[in-house]
Coordinates of C-alpha atoms (C1' of nucleotides) in Angstrom, one line a residue:
Chain A
M1 CA -8.2 -35.4 12.1
Q2 CA -5.3 -33.9 14.0
D3 CA -3.9 -32.6 10.6
Q4 CA -3.6 -28.9 11.2
L5 CA -2.1 -28.2 7.8
K6 CA -5.3 -26.6 6.6
L7 CA -5.2 -23.3 4.8
D8 CA -8.5 -22.0 6.3
S9 CA -7.3 -22.5 9.8
F10 CA -4.2 -20.4 9.4
I11 CA -4.1 -17.0 11.0
C12 CA -1.3 -16.2 8.5
F13 CA -3.6 -17.0 5.6
A14 CA -6.4 -14.8 7.0
V15 CA -4.0 -11.9 7.4
Y16 CA -2.4 -12.4 4.0
T17 CA -5.7 -12.5 2.2
A18 CA -7.2 -9.7 4.2
S19 CA -4.3 -7.6 3.3
H20 CA -5.0 -8.2 -0.4
A21 CA -8.7 -7.6 0.1
L22 CA -7.9 -4.2 1.7
N23 CA -5.6 -3.4 -1.2
R24 CA -8.4 -4.1 -3.7
V25 CA -10.8 -1.7 -1.8
Y26 CA -8.1 1.0 -1.7
K27 CA -7.1 0.7 -5.3
P28 CA -9.9 2.8 -6.9
L29 CA -9.8 5.4 -4.2
L30 CA -6.0 5.8 -4.5
D31 CA -6.0 5.8 -8.3
A32 CA -7.9 9.1 -8.0
L33 CA -4.9 10.5 -6.1
G34 CA -2.3 8.9 -8.3
L35 CA -0.9 6.9 -5.3
T36 CA -0.2 3.3 -4.7
Y37 CA -1.1 1.9 -1.3
P38 CA 2.5 1.9 0.2
Q39 CA 2.9 5.4 -1.3
Y40 CA -0.3 6.5 0.5
L41 CA 1.0 5.1 3.8
A42 CA 4.2 7.1 3.3
M43 CA 2.2 10.3 2.6
V44 CA 0.0 9.7 5.7
S45 CA 3.1 9.4 7.8
L46 CA 4.5 12.7 6.3
W47 CA 1.2 14.5 6.8
E48 CA 1.5 13.5 10.4
Q49 CA 5.1 14.7 10.6
D50 CA 6.8 16.4 7.8
G51 CA 10.6 16.3 7.2
Q52 CA 11.2 12.7 8.3
T53 CA 14.3 10.9 7.3
V54 CA 14.3 7.8 5.2
G55 CA 15.3 5.7 8.2
G56 CA 12.6 7.3 10.3
L57 CA 9.9 6.5 7.8
G58 CA 11.2 3.0 7.5
E59 CA 10.9 2.5 11.3
K60 CA 7.3 3.8 11.3
L61 CA 6.3 1.8 8.2
F62 CA 8.4 -1.2 9.0
L63 CA 10.1 -1.0 5.6
E64 CA 13.7 -1.2 4.5
S65 CA 15.6 1.5 2.6
S66 CA 15.7 -0.8 -0.4
T67 CA 11.9 -0.5 -0.5
L68 CA 11.6 3.1 0.5
T69 CA 14.3 4.7 -1.7
P70 CA 12.6 3.8 -5.0
L71 CA 9.2 4.5 -3.6
L72 CA 10.2 8.0 -2.4
K73 CA 11.9 8.7 -5.7
R74 CA 8.6 8.0 -7.4
L75 CA 6.8 10.3 -5.0
E76 CA 9.4 12.9 -5.9
T77 CA 8.8 12.4 -9.6
A78 CA 5.1 12.7 -9.0
G79 CA 5.8 16.1 -7.3
Y80 CA 4.5 15.2 -3.9
V81 CA 7.8 15.3 -1.9
R82 CA 11.4 16.6 -2.1
R83 CA 14.4 14.5 -1.0
E84 CA 17.4 16.4 0.3
R85 CA 20.5 15.3 2.2
S86 CA 20.8 16.8 5.7
R87 CA 23.4 19.5 6.1
E88 CA 24.3 18.4 9.6
D89 CA 24.7 14.8 8.7
E90 CA 25.3 14.1 5.0
R91 CA 24.4 10.4 5.5
V92 CA 20.8 11.3 6.2
V93 CA 18.1 12.1 3.6
V94 CA 15.2 14.2 4.7
V95 CA 11.9 13.9 3.0
R96 CA 9.7 17.0 2.8
L97 CA 6.2 17.5 1.4
S98 CA 5.8 19.8 -1.6
E99 CA 3.0 22.3 -1.8
E100 CA 1.2 19.8 -3.9
G101 CA 1.9 17.0 -1.4
I102 CA 0.4 19.1 1.4
R103 CA -2.7 19.9 -0.7
L104 CA -3.2 16.2 -1.5
K105 CA -4.2 15.6 2.1
E106 CA -7.5 17.3 1.5
K107 CA -8.3 14.8 -1.2
A108 CA -7.4 11.9 1.1
I109 CA -9.5 12.9 4.1
G110 CA -12.4 10.8 3.0
I111 CA -10.6 7.6 2.5
P112 CA -10.6 6.1 6.0
G113 CA -14.4 6.6 6.1
C114 CA -14.8 4.7 2.8
I115 CA -12.7 1.8 4.2
A116 CA -14.7 1.7 7.4
A117 CA -17.9 1.6 5.4
A118 CA -16.6 -1.3 3.3
S119 CA -15.7 -3.2 6.4
G120 CA -19.3 -3.2 7.5
R121 CA -18.3 -2.6 11.1
D122 CA -18.8 0.4 13.5
A123 CA -15.9 2.5 14.6
V124 CA -15.7 0.9 18.1
D125 CA -15.5 -2.6 16.7
L126 CA -12.9 -1.6 14.1
T127 CA -10.8 0.0 16.7
R128 CA -10.9 -3.1 18.9
L129 CA -10.0 -5.4 16.0
Q130 CA -7.2 -3.0 14.9
A131 CA -5.7 -3.1 18.4
E132 CA -5.8 -6.9 18.4
I133 CA -4.0 -7.1 15.1
V134 CA -1.4 -4.6 16.3
A135 CA -0.9 -6.8 19.4
L136 CA -0.4 -9.8 17.1
R137 CA 2.1 -7.9 15.1
E138 CA 4.0 -6.8 18.1
A139 CA 4.2 -10.3 19.5
L140 CA 5.5 -11.6 16.2
N141 CA 8.0 -8.8 15.8
K142 CA 9.2 -9.5 19.3
S143 CA 9.7 -13.2 18.5
V144 CA 12.1 -12.5 15.7
A145 CA 14.0 -9.6 17.3
Chain B
M1 CA -8.6 16.6 16.9
Q2 CA -11.0 15.1 14.5
D3 CA -8.1 14.4 12.1
Q4 CA -8.4 10.6 11.5
L5 CA -5.6 10.5 9.0
K6 CA -3.3 8.8 11.5
L7 CA -1.3 5.8 10.5
D8 CA -1.6 4.0 13.9
S9 CA -5.4 4.2 13.8
F10 CA -5.7 2.5 10.4
I11 CA -6.9 -1.1 10.4
C12 CA -5.4 -1.4 7.0
F13 CA -2.0 -0.4 8.3
A14 CA -2.3 -3.0 11.1
V15 CA -3.1 -5.7 8.7
Y16 CA -0.4 -4.6 6.2
T17 CA 2.3 -4.6 8.9
A18 CA 1.0 -7.8 10.5
S19 CA 1.3 -9.5 7.2
H20 CA 4.9 -8.4 6.9
A21 CA 5.6 -9.5 10.4
L22 CA 4.2 -12.9 9.7
N23 CA 6.4 -13.2 6.7
R24 CA 9.4 -12.4 8.7
V25 CA 8.6 -15.2 11.2
Y26 CA 8.0 -17.7 8.4
K27 CA 11.1 -16.8 6.4
P28 CA 13.6 -18.9 8.3
L29 CA 11.2 -21.8 8.7
L30 CA 10.4 -21.9 5.0
D31 CA 14.0 -21.3 3.9
A32 CA 14.7 -24.8 5.3
L33 CA 12.1 -26.2 2.9
G34 CA 13.2 -24.1 -0.1
L35 CA 9.8 -22.4 -0.3
T36 CA 8.7 -18.8 -0.3
Y37 CA 5.6 -17.9 1.7
P38 CA 3.1 -17.9 -1.3
Q39 CA 4.7 -21.1 -2.6
Y40 CA 4.1 -22.6 0.9
L41 CA 0.4 -21.6 0.7
A42 CA 0.1 -23.2 -2.7
M43 CA 1.7 -26.4 -1.4
V44 CA -0.6 -26.5 1.7
S45 CA -3.6 -26.2 -0.7
L46 CA -2.2 -29.1 -2.8
W47 CA -1.6 -31.2 0.3
E48 CA -5.2 -30.7 1.2
Q49 CA -6.3 -31.5 -2.3
D50 CA -4.0 -32.7 -5.0
G51 CA -4.6 -32.2 -8.7
Q52 CA -6.2 -28.8 -8.6
T53 CA -6.3 -26.5 -11.6
V54 CA -4.6 -23.2 -11.8
G55 CA -7.9 -21.5 -11.6
G56 CA -9.0 -23.6 -8.7
L57 CA -5.9 -22.7 -6.8
G58 CA -6.4 -19.1 -7.6
E59 CA -9.9 -19.1 -6.1
K60 CA -8.7 -20.7 -2.9
L61 CA -5.6 -18.5 -2.6
F62 CA -7.3 -15.3 -4.0
L63 CA -4.6 -15.0 -6.6
E64 CA -4.6 -14.3 -10.4
S65 CA -3.1 -16.6 -13.0
S66 CA -0.6 -13.8 -13.6
T67 CA 0.7 -14.5 -10.1
L68 CA 0.2 -18.2 -10.0
T69 CA 1.6 -19.3 -13.3
P70 CA 5.2 -18.1 -12.6
L71 CA 5.0 -19.3 -9.0
L72 CA 3.9 -22.8 -10.1
K73 CA 6.6 -22.9 -12.7
R74 CA 9.1 -22.3 -10.0
L75 CA 7.6 -25.0 -7.9
E76 CA 7.9 -27.3 -10.9
T77 CA 11.5 -26.3 -11.4
A78 CA 12.1 -27.1 -7.7
G79 CA 10.6 -30.5 -8.3
Y80 CA 7.6 -30.3 -6.0
V81 CA 4.8 -30.3 -8.6
R82 CA 4.1 -31.2 -12.2
R83 CA 1.9 -29.1 -14.5
E84 CA 0.0 -30.8 -17.2
R85 CA -2.8 -29.7 -19.5
S86 CA -6.1 -31.7 -19.0
R87 CA -6.9 -34.1 -21.7
E88 CA -10.6 -33.4 -21.5
D89 CA -10.2 -29.6 -21.6
E90 CA -7.0 -28.4 -23.2
R91 CA -7.5 -24.9 -21.7
V92 CA -7.1 -26.3 -18.2
V93 CA -3.7 -26.9 -16.5
V94 CA -3.8 -29.4 -13.6
V95 CA -1.2 -29.2 -10.9
R96 CA -0.1 -32.4 -9.2
L97 CA 2.3 -33.0 -6.4
S98 CA 5.5 -35.0 -7.2
E99 CA 6.8 -37.6 -4.8
E100 CA 9.1 -35.1 -3.4
G101 CA 6.3 -32.6 -3.0
I102 CA 4.3 -35.2 -1.1
R103 CA 7.3 -35.9 1.1
L104 CA 7.8 -32.2 1.8
K105 CA 4.6 -32.2 3.9
E106 CA 6.3 -34.1 6.7
K107 CA 8.9 -31.3 7.0
A108 CA 6.1 -28.7 7.1
I109 CA 4.0 -30.3 9.8
G110 CA 5.7 -28.4 12.6
I111 CA 5.4 -24.9 11.1
P112 CA 1.9 -23.9 12.3
G113 CA 2.9 -24.7 15.9
C114 CA 6.0 -22.4 15.5
I115 CA 3.8 -19.6 14.3
A116 CA 1.3 -20.1 17.1
A117 CA 4.1 -20.0 19.6
A118 CA 5.5 -16.8 18.1
S119 CA 2.1 -15.2 18.4
G120 CA 2.1 -15.7 22.1
R121 CA -1.6 -16.7 22.2
D122 CA -3.4 -19.9 22.9
A123 CA -5.2 -21.9 20.3
V124 CA -8.6 -20.7 21.2
D125 CA -7.7 -17.1 21.1
L126 CA -5.9 -17.5 17.8
T127 CA -8.9 -19.3 16.2
R128 CA -11.2 -16.5 17.4
L129 CA -8.9 -13.8 16.0
Q130 CA -8.5 -15.7 12.8
A131 CA -12.3 -15.9 12.3
E132 CA -12.6 -12.2 12.9
I133 CA -10.0 -11.4 10.3
V134 CA -11.7 -13.8 7.8
A135 CA -15.0 -12.0 8.5
L136 CA -13.3 -8.7 7.7
R137 CA -11.9 -10.1 4.5
E138 CA -15.3 -11.4 3.4
A139 CA -16.9 -8.0 4.1
L140 CA -14.2 -6.2 2.1
N141 CA -14.4 -8.7 -0.8
K142 CA -18.2 -8.3 -0.8
S143 CA -17.9 -4.5 -1.1
V144 CA -15.8 -4.7 -4.2
A145 CA -17.6 -7.5 -6.0
Chain C
dC1 C1' 45.4 12.4 14.6
dG2 C1' 44.5 8.4 12.0
dA3 C1' 42.8 3.8 11.5
dT4 C1' 38.7 1.3 12.4
dA5 C1' 33.9 0.7 13.3
dA6 C1' 29.3 2.0 13.0
dT7 C1' 25.5 4.3 10.6
dT8 C1' 22.7 5.8 6.6
dA9 C1' 21.1 5.4 1.9
dA10 C1' 21.3 3.5 -2.3
dT11 C1' 21.9 -0.5 -5.5
dC12 C1' 21.1 -5.1 -7.2
dG13 C1' 18.8 -9.5 -7.8
dT14 C1' 14.7 -12.4 -6.9
dG15 C1' 9.9 -13.2 -6.2
dC16 C1' 5.5 -11.7 -5.7
dG17 C1' 0.8 -9.4 -7.1
dC18 C1' -2.0 -7.2 -10.2
dG19 C1' -4.2 -5.0 -14.4
dA20 C1' -4.2 -5.3 -19.2
dT21 C1' -3.6 -8.0 -23.0
dA22 C1' -2.8 -12.2 -25.8
dT23 C1' -3.7 -16.9 -27.1
dA24 C1' -5.9 -21.0 -27.5
dA25 C1' -9.7 -24.1 -26.7
dA26 C1' -14.4 -24.9 -25.7
dA27 C1' -19.3 -23.5 -25.7
dC28 C1' -22.9 -21.3 -27.9
dG29 C1' -26.3 -19.5 -31.4
dT30 C1' -28.2 -19.6 -35.6
Chain D
dA1 C1' -21.1 -26.3 -39.7
dC2 C1' -19.4 -21.7 -38.7
dG3 C1' -18.8 -17.3 -36.7
dT4 C1' -19.2 -15.3 -32.0
dT5 C1' -18.6 -15.4 -27.2
dT6 C1' -16.9 -17.3 -23.2
dT7 C1' -13.4 -19.5 -20.4
dA8 C1' -8.6 -20.8 -18.9
dT9 C1' -4.0 -19.9 -18.8
dA10 C1' 0.0 -17.3 -20.1
dT11 C1' 2.6 -13.0 -21.0
dC12 C1' 4.1 -8.3 -20.0
dG13 C1' 5.0 -4.1 -17.5
dC14 C1' 5.1 -1.8 -13.1
dG15 C1' 5.6 -1.4 -8.2
dC16 C1' 6.5 -3.3 -4.1
dA17 C1' 9.5 -6.0 -0.4
dC18 C1' 13.4 -8.0 1.2
dG19 C1' 18.3 -9.8 1.8
dA20 C1' 22.9 -8.9 0.5
dT21 C1' 26.1 -5.7 -0.8
dT22 C1' 28.2 -1.1 -1.6
dA23 C1' 29.4 3.7 -0.9
dA24 C1' 29.7 7.6 1.7
dT25 C1' 29.8 9.9 6.0
dT26 C1' 30.3 10.1 10.9
dA27 C1' 31.7 8.3 15.4
dT28 C1' 35.0 6.0 18.2
dC29 C1' 39.2 4.5 20.1
dG30 C1' 44.0 4.0 20.7

DNA sequence: CGATAATTAATCGTGCGCGATATAAAACGT
DNA sequence: ACGTTTTATATCGCGCACGATTAATTATCG
């Protein structure tokens, strides 16, 4: 019985399927905003701090430019952001919210509450679990670095 | 300060990034077996119980046939499984491990230990966290259903 | 100053992951 | 038995996500 090659005992499988489950809860909420889930994360990051570079967003979201560049182009096509090369350093692309992108925040305000409700946990418990998962992420990232 | 539209406070963002972090830890281990992470999960499920149907695997892995069919075809091309229509019910496709697929299990035995080590937590703690994340997943799945 | 190295985005190829749809087989109702 | 409905898998289009590579710009060093 020492066979630990069981799916249901894998922390990785729990995280993997929880991630998909979250996506399914978000889907209808984000459809109303015309955003996918990764696009929503990028917008949240820009609402926190406008005018970030592609690389800066990548560091915050843990994504590569090969993922972000097409995603940001789609956000630009949707009219939520503008992408422009920095004048000081022509290598850098700065991403700025459009008026419409700024306005979108109001529509997104209620989303975290919906997710919290769907989780069936109170705020304190969610925050604790969130911190634990972040700690797991940091430990894993450290082990690869 | 009641603005809760902050990335770092999102449980979803924690899960999302933890999932990517896990993938990065798995990548080099699975490269040695010639598997991707979702392919590995399918193999684990088949090692637990051989001869599952596409639908059965989908229920266990929380994946649609649109995801599994191409994935299983790639596993078949790699020589790890065979896909054959059931004789009793021609709608059903049964997935069976090949000899090589059975042998692959030996190479995969050590992987969970590597992940546990990378997480920097002891087995008890990991199991507890795993159960909490599964509970979150179940609550979320219930809310959409 | 000029060659080289480093940095930043973008591009390309592969593999998910899903929703919508299609196709085929089985089950069902009359 | 036959048309209808349900079920199981497959197909298609789109959007991630990443590794490897490329292109352009900036920094560095002799």
